[in-house]
Coordinates of C-alpha atoms and ligand atoms in Angstrom, one line a residue:
X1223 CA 0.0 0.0 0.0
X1224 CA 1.0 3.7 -0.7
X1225 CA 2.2 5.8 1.9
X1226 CA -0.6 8.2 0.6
X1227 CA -3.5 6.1 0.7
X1228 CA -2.0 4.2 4.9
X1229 CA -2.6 8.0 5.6
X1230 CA -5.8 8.0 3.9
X1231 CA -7.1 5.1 6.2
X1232 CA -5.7 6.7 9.2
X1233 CA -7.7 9.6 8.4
X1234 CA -10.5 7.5 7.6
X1235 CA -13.6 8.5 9.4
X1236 CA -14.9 5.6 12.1
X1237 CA -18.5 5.8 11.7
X1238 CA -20.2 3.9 10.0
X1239 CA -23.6 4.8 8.1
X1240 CA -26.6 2.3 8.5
X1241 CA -28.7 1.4 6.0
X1242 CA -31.6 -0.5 6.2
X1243 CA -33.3 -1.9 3.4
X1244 CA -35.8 -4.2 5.5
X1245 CA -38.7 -2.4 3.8
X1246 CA -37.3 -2.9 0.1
X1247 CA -34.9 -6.0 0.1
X1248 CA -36.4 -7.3 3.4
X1249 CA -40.0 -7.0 1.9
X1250 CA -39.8 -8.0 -1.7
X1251 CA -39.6 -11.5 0.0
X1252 CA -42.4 -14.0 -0.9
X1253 CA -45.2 -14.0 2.4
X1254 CA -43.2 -10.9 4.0
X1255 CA -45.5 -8.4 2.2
X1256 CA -46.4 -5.4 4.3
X1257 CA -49.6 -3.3 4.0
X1258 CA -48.9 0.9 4.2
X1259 CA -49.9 1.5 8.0
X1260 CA -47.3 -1.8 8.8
X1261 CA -44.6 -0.2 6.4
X1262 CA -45.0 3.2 8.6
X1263 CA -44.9 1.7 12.0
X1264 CA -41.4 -0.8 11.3
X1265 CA -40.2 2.8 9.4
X1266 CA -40.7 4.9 12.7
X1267 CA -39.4 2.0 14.6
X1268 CA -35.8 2.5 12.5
X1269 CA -35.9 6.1 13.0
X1270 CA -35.7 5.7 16.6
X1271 CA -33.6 2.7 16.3
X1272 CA -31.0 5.4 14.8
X1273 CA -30.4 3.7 11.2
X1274 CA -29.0 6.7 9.1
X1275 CA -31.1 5.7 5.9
X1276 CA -34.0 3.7 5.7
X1277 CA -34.7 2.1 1.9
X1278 CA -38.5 2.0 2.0
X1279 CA -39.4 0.8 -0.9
X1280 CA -39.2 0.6 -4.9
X1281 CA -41.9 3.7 -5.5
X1282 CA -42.5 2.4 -9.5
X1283 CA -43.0 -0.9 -8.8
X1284 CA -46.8 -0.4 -7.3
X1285 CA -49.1 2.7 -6.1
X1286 CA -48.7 0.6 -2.9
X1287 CA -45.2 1.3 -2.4
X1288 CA -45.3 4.8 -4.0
X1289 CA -47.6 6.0 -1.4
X1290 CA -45.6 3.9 1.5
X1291 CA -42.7 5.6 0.4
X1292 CA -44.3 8.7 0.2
X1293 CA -45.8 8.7 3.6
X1294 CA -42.9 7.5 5.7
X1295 CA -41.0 10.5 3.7
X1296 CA -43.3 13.0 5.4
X1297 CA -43.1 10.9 8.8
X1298 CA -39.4 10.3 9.3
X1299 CA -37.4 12.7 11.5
X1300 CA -34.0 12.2 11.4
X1301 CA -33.0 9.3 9.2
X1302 CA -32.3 9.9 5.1
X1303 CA -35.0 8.0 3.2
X1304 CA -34.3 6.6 -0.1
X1305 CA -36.1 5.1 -3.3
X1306 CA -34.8 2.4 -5.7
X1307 CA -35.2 3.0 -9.4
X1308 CA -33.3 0.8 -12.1
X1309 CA -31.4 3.3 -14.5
X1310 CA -34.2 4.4 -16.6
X1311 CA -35.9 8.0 -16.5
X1312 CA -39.0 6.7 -15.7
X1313 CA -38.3 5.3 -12.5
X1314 CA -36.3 7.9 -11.7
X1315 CA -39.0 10.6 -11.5
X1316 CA -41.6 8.9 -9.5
X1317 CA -38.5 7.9 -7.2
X1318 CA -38.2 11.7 -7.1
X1319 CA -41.9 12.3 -6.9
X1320 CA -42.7 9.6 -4.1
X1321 CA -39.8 11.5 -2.1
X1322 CA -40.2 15.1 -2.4
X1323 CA -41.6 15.5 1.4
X1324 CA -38.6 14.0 2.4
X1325 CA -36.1 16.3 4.8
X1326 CA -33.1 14.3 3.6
X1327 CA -34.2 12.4 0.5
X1328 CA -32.1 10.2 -1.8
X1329 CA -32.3 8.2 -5.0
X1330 CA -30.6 4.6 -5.4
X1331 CA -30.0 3.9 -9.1
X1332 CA -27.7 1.6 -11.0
X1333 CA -27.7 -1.5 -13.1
X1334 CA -25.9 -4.7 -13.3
X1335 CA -22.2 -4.7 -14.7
X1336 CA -21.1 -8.6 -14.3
X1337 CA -20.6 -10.2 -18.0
X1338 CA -23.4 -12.5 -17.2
X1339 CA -25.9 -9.4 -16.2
X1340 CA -24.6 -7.4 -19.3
X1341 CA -25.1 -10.3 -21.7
X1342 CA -27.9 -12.1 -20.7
X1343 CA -30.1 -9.7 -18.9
X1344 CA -29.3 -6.6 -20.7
X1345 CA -27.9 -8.1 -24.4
X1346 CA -25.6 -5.1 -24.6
X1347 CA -22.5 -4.3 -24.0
X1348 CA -19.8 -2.7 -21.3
X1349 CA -19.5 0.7 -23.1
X1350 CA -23.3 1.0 -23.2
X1351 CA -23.8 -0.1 -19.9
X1352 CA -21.3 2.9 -18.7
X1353 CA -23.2 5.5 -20.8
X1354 CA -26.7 4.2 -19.0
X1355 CA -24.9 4.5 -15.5
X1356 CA -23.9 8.0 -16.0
X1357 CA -27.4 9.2 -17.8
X1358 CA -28.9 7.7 -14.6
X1359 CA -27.3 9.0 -11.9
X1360 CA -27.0 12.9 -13.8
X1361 CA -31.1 12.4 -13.8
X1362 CA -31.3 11.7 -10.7
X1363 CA -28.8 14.4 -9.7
X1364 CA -31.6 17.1 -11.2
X1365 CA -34.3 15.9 -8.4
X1366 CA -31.8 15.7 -5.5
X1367 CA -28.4 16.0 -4.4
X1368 CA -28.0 12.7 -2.8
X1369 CA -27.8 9.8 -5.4
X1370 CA -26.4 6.4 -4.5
X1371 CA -25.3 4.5 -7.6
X1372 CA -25.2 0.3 -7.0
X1373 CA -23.4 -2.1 -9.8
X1374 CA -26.0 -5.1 -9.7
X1375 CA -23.6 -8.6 -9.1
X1376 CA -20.7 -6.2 -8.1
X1377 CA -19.5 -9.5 -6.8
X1378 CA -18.9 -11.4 -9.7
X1379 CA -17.9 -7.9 -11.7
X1380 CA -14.1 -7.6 -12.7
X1381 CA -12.6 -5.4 -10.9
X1382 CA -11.4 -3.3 -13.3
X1383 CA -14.7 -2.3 -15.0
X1384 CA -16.1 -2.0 -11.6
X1385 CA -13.4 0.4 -11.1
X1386 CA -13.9 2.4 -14.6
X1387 CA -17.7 2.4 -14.5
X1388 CA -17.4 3.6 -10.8
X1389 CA -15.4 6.6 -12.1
X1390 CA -17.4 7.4 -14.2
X1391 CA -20.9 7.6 -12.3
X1392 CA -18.4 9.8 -9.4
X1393 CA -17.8 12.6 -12.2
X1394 CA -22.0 12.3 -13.0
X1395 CA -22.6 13.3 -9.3
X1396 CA -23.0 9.7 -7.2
X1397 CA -22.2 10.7 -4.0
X1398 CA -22.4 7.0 -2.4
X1399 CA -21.2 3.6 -4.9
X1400 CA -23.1 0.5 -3.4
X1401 CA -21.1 -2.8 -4.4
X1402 CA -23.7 -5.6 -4.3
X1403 CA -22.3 -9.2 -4.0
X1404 CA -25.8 -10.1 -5.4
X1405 CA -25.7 -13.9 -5.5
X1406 CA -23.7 -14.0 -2.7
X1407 CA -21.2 -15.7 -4.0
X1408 CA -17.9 -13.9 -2.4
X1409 CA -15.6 -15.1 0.1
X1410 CA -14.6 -12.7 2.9
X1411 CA -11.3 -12.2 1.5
X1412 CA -12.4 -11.3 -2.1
X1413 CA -14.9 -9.2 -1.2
X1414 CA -12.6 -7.0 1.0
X1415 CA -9.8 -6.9 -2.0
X1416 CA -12.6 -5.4 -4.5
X1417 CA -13.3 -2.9 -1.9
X1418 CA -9.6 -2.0 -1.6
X1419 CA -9.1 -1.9 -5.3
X1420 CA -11.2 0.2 -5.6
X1421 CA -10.0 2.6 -2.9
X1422 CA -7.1 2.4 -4.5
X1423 CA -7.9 2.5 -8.3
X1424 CA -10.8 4.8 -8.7
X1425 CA -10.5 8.7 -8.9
X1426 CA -12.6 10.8 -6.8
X1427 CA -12.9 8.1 -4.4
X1428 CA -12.9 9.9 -1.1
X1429 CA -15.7 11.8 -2.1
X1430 CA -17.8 9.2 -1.9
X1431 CA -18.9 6.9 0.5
X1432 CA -18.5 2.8 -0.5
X1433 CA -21.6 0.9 0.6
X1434 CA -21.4 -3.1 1.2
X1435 CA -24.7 -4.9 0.2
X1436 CA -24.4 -8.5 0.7
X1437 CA -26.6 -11.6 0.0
X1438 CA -26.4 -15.0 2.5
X1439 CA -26.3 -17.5 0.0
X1440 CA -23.6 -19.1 1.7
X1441 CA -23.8 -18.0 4.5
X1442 CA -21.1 -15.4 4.5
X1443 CA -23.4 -11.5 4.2
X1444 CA -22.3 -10.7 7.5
X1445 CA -18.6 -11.4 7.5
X1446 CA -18.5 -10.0 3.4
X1447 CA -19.8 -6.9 5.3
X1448 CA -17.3 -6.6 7.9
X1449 CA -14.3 -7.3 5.6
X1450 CA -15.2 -4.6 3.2
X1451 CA -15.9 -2.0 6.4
X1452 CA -12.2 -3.2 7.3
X1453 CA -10.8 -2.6 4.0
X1454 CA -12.9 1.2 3.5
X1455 CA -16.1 0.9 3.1
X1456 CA -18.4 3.3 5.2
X1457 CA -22.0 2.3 4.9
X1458 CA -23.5 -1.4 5.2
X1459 CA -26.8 -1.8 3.8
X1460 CA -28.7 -4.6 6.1
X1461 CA -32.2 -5.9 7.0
X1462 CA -34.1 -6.5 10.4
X1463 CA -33.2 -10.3 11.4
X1464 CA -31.5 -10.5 7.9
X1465 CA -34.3 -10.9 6.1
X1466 CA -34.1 -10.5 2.2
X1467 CA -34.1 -12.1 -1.2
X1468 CA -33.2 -16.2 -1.4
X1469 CA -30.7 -16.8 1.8
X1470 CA -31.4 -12.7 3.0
X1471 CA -29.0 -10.3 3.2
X1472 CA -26.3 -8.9 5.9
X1473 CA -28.2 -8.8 9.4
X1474 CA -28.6 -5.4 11.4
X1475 CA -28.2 -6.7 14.4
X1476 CA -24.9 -8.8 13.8
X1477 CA -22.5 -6.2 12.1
X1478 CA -23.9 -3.8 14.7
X1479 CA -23.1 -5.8 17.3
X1480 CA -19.8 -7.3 15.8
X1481 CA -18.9 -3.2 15.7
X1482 CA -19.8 -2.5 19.3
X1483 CA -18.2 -5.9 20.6
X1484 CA -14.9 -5.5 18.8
X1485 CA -13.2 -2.4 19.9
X1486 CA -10.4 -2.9 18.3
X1487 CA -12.1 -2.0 14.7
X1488 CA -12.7 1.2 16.3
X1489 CA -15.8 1.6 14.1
X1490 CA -18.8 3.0 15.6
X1491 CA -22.8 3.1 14.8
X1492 CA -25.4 5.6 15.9
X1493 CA -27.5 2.6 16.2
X1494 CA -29.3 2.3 20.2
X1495 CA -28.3 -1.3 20.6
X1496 CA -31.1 -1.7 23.3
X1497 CA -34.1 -1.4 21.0
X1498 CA -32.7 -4.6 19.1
X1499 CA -34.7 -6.8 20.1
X1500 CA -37.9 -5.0 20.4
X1501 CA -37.2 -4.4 17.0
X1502 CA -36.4 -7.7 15.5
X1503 CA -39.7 -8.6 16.9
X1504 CA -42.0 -5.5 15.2
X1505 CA -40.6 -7.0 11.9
X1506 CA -41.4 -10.5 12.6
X1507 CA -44.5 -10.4 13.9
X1508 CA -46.1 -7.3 11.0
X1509 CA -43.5 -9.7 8.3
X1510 CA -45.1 -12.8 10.1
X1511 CA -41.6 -14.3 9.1
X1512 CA -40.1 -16.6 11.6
X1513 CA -36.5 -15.7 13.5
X1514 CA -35.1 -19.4 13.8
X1515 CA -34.0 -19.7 17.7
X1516 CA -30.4 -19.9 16.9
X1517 CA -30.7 -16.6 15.2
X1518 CA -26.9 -14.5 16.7
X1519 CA -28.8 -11.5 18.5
X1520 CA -32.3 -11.8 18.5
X1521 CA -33.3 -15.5 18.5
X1522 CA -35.2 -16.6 21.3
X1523 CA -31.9 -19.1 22.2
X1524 CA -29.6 -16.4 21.2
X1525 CA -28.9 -15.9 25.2
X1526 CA -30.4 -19.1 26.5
X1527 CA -28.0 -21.6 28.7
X1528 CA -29.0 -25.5 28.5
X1529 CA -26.2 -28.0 29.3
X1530 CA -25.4 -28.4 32.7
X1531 CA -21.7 -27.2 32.3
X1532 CA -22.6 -23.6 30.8
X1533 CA -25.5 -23.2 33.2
X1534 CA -23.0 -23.9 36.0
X1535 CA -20.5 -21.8 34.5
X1536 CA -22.7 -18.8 33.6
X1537 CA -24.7 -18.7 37.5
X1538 CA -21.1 -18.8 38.8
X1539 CA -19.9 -15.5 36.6
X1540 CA -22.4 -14.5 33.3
X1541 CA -19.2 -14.0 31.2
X1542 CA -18.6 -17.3 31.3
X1543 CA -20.2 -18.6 28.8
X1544 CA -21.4 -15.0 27.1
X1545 CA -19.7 -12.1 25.4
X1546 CA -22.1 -9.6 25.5
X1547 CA -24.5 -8.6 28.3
X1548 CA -27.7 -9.8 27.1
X1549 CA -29.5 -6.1 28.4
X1550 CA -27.2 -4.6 25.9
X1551 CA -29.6 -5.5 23.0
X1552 CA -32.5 -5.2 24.7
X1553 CA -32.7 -8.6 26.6
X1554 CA -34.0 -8.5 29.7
X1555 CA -31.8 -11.4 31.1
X1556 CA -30.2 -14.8 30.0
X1557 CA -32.0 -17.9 30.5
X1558 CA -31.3 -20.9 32.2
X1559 CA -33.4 -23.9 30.2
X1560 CA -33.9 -26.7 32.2
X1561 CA -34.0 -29.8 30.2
X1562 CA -32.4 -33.8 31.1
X1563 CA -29.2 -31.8 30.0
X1564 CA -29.3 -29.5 33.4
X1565 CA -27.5 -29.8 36.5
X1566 CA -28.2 -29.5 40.1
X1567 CA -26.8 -25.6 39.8
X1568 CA -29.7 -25.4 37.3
X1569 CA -32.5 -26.7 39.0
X1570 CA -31.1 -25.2 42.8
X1571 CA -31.2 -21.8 40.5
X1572 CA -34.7 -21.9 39.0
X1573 CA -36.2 -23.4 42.0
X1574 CA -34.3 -20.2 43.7
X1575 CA -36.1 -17.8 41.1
X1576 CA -39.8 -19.4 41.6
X1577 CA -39.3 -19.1 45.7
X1578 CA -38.0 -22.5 47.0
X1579 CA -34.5 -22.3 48.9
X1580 CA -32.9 -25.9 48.1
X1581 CA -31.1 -27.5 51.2
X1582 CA -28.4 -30.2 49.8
X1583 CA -30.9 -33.0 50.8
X1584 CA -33.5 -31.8 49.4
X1585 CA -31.5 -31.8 45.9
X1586 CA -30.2 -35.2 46.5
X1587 CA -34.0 -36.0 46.6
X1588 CA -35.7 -34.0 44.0
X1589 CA -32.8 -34.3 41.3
X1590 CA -33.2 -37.9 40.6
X1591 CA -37.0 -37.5 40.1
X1592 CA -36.4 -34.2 38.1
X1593 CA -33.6 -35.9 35.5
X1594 CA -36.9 -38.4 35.1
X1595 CA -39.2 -36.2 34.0
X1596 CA -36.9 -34.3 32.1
X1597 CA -36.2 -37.1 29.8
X1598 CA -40.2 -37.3 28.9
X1599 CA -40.2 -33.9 28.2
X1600 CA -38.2 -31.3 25.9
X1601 CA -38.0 -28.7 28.8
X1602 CA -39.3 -28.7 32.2
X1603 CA -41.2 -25.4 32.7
X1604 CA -41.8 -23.6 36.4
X1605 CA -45.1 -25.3 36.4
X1606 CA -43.6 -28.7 36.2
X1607 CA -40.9 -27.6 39.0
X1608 CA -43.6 -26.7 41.5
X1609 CA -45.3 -30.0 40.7
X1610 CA -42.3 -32.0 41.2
X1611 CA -40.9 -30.2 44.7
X1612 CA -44.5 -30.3 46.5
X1613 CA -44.3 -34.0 45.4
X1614 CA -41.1 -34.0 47.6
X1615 CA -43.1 -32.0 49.9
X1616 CA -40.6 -29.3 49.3
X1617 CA -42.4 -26.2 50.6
X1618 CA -41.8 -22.7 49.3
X1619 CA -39.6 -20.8 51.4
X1620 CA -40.8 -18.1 53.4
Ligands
LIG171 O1 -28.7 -7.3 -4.3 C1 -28.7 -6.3 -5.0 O2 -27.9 -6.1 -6.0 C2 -29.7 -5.2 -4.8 C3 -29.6 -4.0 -5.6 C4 -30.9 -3.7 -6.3 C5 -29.1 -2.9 -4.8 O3 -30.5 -5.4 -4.0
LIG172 ZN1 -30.0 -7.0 -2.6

């Protein structure tokens, strides 16, 4: 690297813009459809939430999502909304329309520019592509100052046209260049290389801001993200519990997390980390799309001790067995399961919490009947507990 551009990064502003496209990715999903007054509510809950742009919608692509788009521009406070147009005039102007109530409004426009986009979707070729880039984003610069430019399967794009097409929509007026790994095909590594070369190949790059938009198809949207942040990229475009198209796309609540967690990336958020969870549930229960109980963050395991060696470790000291305090995101408190997995700290524990004060006796007794039931059932539940202790004629304590 040059000694001009190590400076560069050192100069490098740490915070990172948050852009959430739940309402446009997140909800182009099959069954995750959202009706206007739903779209408004899950809007005002990002505002507050602190993302700095929200994507609510794809204004040409129905009077439904014109008029959603229209309304959360006159309702939101503080974040930047944006519309998506594909490069075409049309699109453009009801983007522009849909968002003129908009304090801070802005226009996402661009096209694809892998070989297999340019041949088989678009029958054209690279020079034309460029020339549609540039007419787009100089359209869009005559409604509003803030146009984002994205280069559809940026992931599978050489490099070098990435480079030349992304110089050329910079000198049209883009002031932010979104590099979609569409199919989410990109490793980690490759992904943060194409953000570096371009850092490093493309004039008039610090005027802009490089955005990271990555799909889960393999499971890798939230570490793509993270290695292009590393290697200069300063917004991540994300959903609410990583919803999106086919596998989703980067989750909210992960690279926010990942940011907060690890200060040694000395990247930062406006994001209030505590309304995570109250979040993640608004969008699945209006998106009536399931968060699988693994889910990092939000899912209902995501803080939930079960074996008897974590439970023992984490009532002994929390940070045990987890890295981040569960209040932190807007969970009350960790969980200790009890299931035929549990150990006597467990069940001394949970007994503790429902008012019985175990003596060592009375564990030697109630334990063996407890590991019994526990194997009939997936988890035993406080109801169960105060069954099985007045059994023992185990009284609660006073
Ligand atoms: O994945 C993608 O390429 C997109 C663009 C339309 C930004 O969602
Ligand atoms: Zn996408």
């Amino acid at each position: 690297m040059s000694k001009s551009h190590k400076n560069y990064y050192k100069m490098m502003d740490n915070r990172v813009q948050i852009f959430d496209t739940t309402l446009r990715d997140g909800e182009q999903v099959p069954g995750c459809k959202l009706n206007g007054s739903q779209k408004l509510i899950i809007a005002k809950q990002l505002d507050l939430l602190g993302v700095d742009i929200i994507e609510a919608g794809f204004p040409i692509s129905s009077p439904g999502d014109f008029s959603a788009v229209n309304e959360i521009s006159k309702m939101v406070k503080n974040a930047t909304v944006c519309g998506l147009t594909r490069a075409n005039q049309k699109d453009i102007e009801v983007a522009a329309e849909a968002l003129k109530y908009a304090k801070k409004p802005r226009i996402h426009t661009g096209i694809g520019t892998s070989d297999s986009h340019i041949k088989f979707k678009f029958n054209s070729d690279q020079n034309t592509i460029i020339e549609r880039a540039r007419a787009a984003v100089s359209y869009a610069k005559s409604f509003v100052e803030d146009v984002e430019f994205y280069a559809e399967d940026a992931g599978r794009t050489d490099n070098v046209f990435l480079a030349r097409i992304c110089e050329e929509v910079i000198k049209s007026g883009a002031t932010v260049l979104n590099i979609p790994d569409t199919t989410g095909y990109c490793l980690p590594e490759q992904y943060g290389e194409k953000i570096k070369f371009l850092r490093e190949n493309v004039k008039g790059i610090d005027k802009v801001t490089l955005s990271v938009h990555c799909h889960n198809d393999l499971g890798l949207a939230t570490a793509n993200a993270i290695a292009g942040i590393q290697n200069g990229a300063r917004q991540i475009e994300c959903t609410i519990n990583g919803i999106g198209e086919r596998a989703g796309n980067t989750a909210l609540e992960e690279v926010v997390m990942i940011m907060k967690q690890h200060k040694s990336l000395n990247l930062d958020t406006a994001i209030n980390t505590q309304l995570l969870y109250e979040t993640s549930q608004l969008v699945r229960e209006n998106m009536g799309m399931f968060v699988q109980a693994n889910k990092a963050i939000v899912g209902e395991n995501a803080f939930a001790h079960s074996s008897g060696i974590h439970q023992d470790g984490v009532i002994k000291n929390r940070e045990t067995y987890e890295i981040m305090d569960p209040e932190e995101v807007g969970v009350s408190k960790s969980s200790i399961v009890l299931t035929a997995r549990s150990g006597r700290a467990a069940l001394a524990h949970r007994a503790k919490n429902i008012g019985y004060v175990l003596s060592k006796l009375d564990l030697d007794t109630v334990y063996p009947e407890f590991l019994k039931f526990a194997d009939s059932k997936k988890e035993v539940v406080d109801k169960d507990l105060h069954l099985l202790l007045g059994q023992k004629g185990i009284q609660l304590s006073a």
